[in-house]
């Protein structure tokens, strides 16, 4: 049998909890010795993926291999992995030494070997001299070090870490991040790390796996993910971004925010709608002058420790975030400039909502599990299967769920400089996308309505 180059192979893995799809066809290969971070917002499925690798849960579909061996049905204690959880889960009645030695004692390891291994693990986590301390007398950071020592003492091939630093304060978290990185280098084993903190992911990882709603969005090095986000979700989630609707006019020319810019992108075609991403640190800000591509007024200026973060309302009605070492106070008129290389153009995932539906009668069409009123349709008969299109701006959201033809929950909000682009998960299970100037929050329950004249119908 040919030996695999990867220590972990996750192949076509899905996980369902009843109707809920927590993971949807995940494919991920991890190289031996790699530090891989699974990053995404709460509920995206990170922990579920880690638990499947650890063996605490079983896959609904697909398989997982470790060192080339299929382990999907192997119980956790027989897998060559150890897990460190967010809550340290130490035994309060045992001291530091006995907590770390626990697994080795279960395996009936000889005493002198236990002694040697525990001491070496304590050294690795910087806790020499703490072995006889009561775990309750330790700080959060020290307890987490003991939890890590307890995991590495078993010499696993893979260390799985589920938000291990989430309970620590910022200073301790930063210190521990550096220590974890050093530990990873010294141990030479594979780390799979789960976090929702993008800065932590950028600091620690060789490879970042960005997830959203049970799916992998992008896999890449921290630099790739930061500099070349594959879509607006990744751009929004990693670092601060200005994300705007644009039009690729032709090769190396893109229009957005009411201006045509030179860029380096090619091959999109002509007059194609695109998403444009510009990092706030890539926008030059200065007193108004001819070189400016955009002009506007600063509406807020906050000192962020090293740089100033400013919001600029442009004369064309777009709000842009700008970071600079110099402050331009609120109320000041400014000019802005972006260099071609700093404009990131991304293909739009979609330009309008499209659904499969069925004609009920001349004035009604069913889609998303509901009956919507539409304008009379020539040449389309009752019972015909149809394709329904609705522009993002024509979806109306209502505070009261009962007021809508159907209802849903706001589950992703993207600010696009002059409006919000929302993803609303409908109760039917499919998402609907909405452009609005109204301010909604993640998790808001909404009614959804579409006027008959805004429903475009084409026979399939
Ligand atoms: P967080 O950062 O909040 O822990 P996560 O990205 O780790 O989030 P998961 O814990 O993997 O997310 O959960 C993914 C989805 O699956 C969520 O919608 C969650 O509610 C659901 N889920 C997880 N475990 C179960 C379970 N045992 N039963 C039902 N649903 C579950």
mmCIF file of N, CA, C and O in Angstrom, residues 245 391-395 416 419-422 433-437:
data_model
loop_
_atom_site.group_PDB
_atom_site.id
_atom_site.type_symbol
_atom_site.label_atom_id
_atom_site.label_comp_id
_atom_site.label_asym_id
_atom_site.label_seq_id
_atom_site.Cartn_x
_atom_site.Cartn_y
_atom_site.Cartn_z
ATOM 1 N N UNK A 245 -19.013 46.867 -3.812
ATOM 2 C CA UNK A 245 -19.429 46.375 -5.126
ATOM 3 C C UNK A 245 -18.638 47.130 -6.183
ATOM 4 O O UNK A 245 -18.431 48.336 -6.058
ATOM 5 N N UNK A 391 -33.717 40.459 -7.274
ATOM 6 C CA UNK A 391 -32.528 41.258 -6.962
ATOM 7 C C UNK A 391 -32.407 41.439 -5.448
ATOM 8 O O UNK A 391 -33.417 41.521 -4.746
ATOM 9 N N UNK A 392 -31.150 41.532 -4.988
ATOM 10 C CA UNK A 392 -30.905 41.651 -3.536
ATOM 11 C C UNK A 392 -31.674 42.830 -2.940
ATOM 12 O O UNK A 392 -32.202 42.756 -1.843
ATOM 13 N N UNK A 393 -31.720 43.951 -3.689
ATOM 14 C CA UNK A 393 -32.303 45.174 -3.120
ATOM 15 C C UNK A 393 -33.836 45.095 -3.048
ATOM 16 O O UNK A 393 -34.468 45.931 -2.412
ATOM 17 N N UNK A 394 -34.414 44.104 -3.705
ATOM 18 C CA UNK A 394 -35.880 43.998 -3.733
ATOM 19 C C UNK A 394 -36.442 43.012 -2.720
ATOM 20 O O UNK A 394 -37.643 42.704 -2.746
ATOM 21 N N UNK A 395 -35.597 42.506 -1.832
ATOM 22 C CA UNK A 395 -36.106 41.642 -0.763
ATOM 23 C C UNK A 395 -36.380 42.546 0.442
ATOM 24 O O UNK A 395 -35.501 43.283 0.887
ATOM 25 N N UNK A 416 -20.956 47.202 2.895
ATOM 26 C CA UNK A 416 -20.337 47.417 1.584
ATOM 27 C C UNK A 416 -20.152 48.893 1.272
ATOM 28 O O UNK A 416 -20.297 49.319 0.129
ATOM 29 N N UNK A 419 -24.106 50.376 1.831
ATOM 30 C CA UNK A 419 -25.272 49.566 2.208
ATOM 31 C C UNK A 419 -24.796 48.282 2.889
ATOM 32 O O UNK A 419 -23.592 47.999 2.901
ATOM 33 N N UNK A 420 -25.759 47.533 3.455
ATOM 34 C CA UNK A 420 -25.417 46.253 4.063
ATOM 35 C C UNK A 420 -25.870 45.125 3.136
ATOM 36 O O UNK A 420 -26.954 45.208 2.544
ATOM 37 N N UNK A 421 -25.043 44.089 3.034
ATOM 38 C CA UNK A 421 -25.435 42.892 2.283
ATOM 39 C C UNK A 421 -25.625 41.784 3.327
ATOM 40 O O UNK A 421 -24.686 41.407 4.023
ATOM 41 N N UNK A 422 -26.871 41.303 3.438
ATOM 42 C CA UNK A 422 -27.183 40.333 4.483
ATOM 43 C C UNK A 422 -27.418 38.952 3.893
ATOM 44 O O UNK A 422 -27.959 38.823 2.798
ATOM 45 N N UNK A 433 -30.449 36.457 -0.061
ATOM 46 C CA UNK A 433 -29.483 37.548 0.119
ATOM 47 C C UNK A 433 -30.190 38.877 -0.076
ATOM 48 O O UNK A 433 -31.029 39.019 -0.983
ATOM 49 N N UNK A 434 -29.833 39.857 0.770
ATOM 50 C CA UNK A 434 -30.598 41.104 0.829
ATOM 51 C C UNK A 434 -29.645 42.292 0.874
ATOM 52 O O UNK A 434 -28.696 42.289 1.666
ATOM 53 N N UNK A 435 -29.881 43.319 0.029
ATOM 54 C CA UNK A 435 -29.167 44.593 0.152
ATOM 55 C C UNK A 435 -30.094 45.577 0.832
ATOM 56 O O UNK A 435 -31.252 45.742 0.399
ATOM 57 N N UNK A 436 -29.619 46.237 1.885
ATOM 58 C CA UNK A 436 -30.499 47.158 2.613
ATOM 59 C C UNK A 436 -29.679 48.266 3.259
ATOM 60 O O UNK A 436 -28.483 48.097 3.526
ATOM 61 N N UNK A 437 -30.361 49.391 3.531
ATOM 62 C CA UNK A 437 -29.726 50.459 4.307
ATOM 63 C C UNK A 437 -30.109 50.351 5.771
ATOM 64 O O UNK A 437 -29.573 51.062 6.617
#
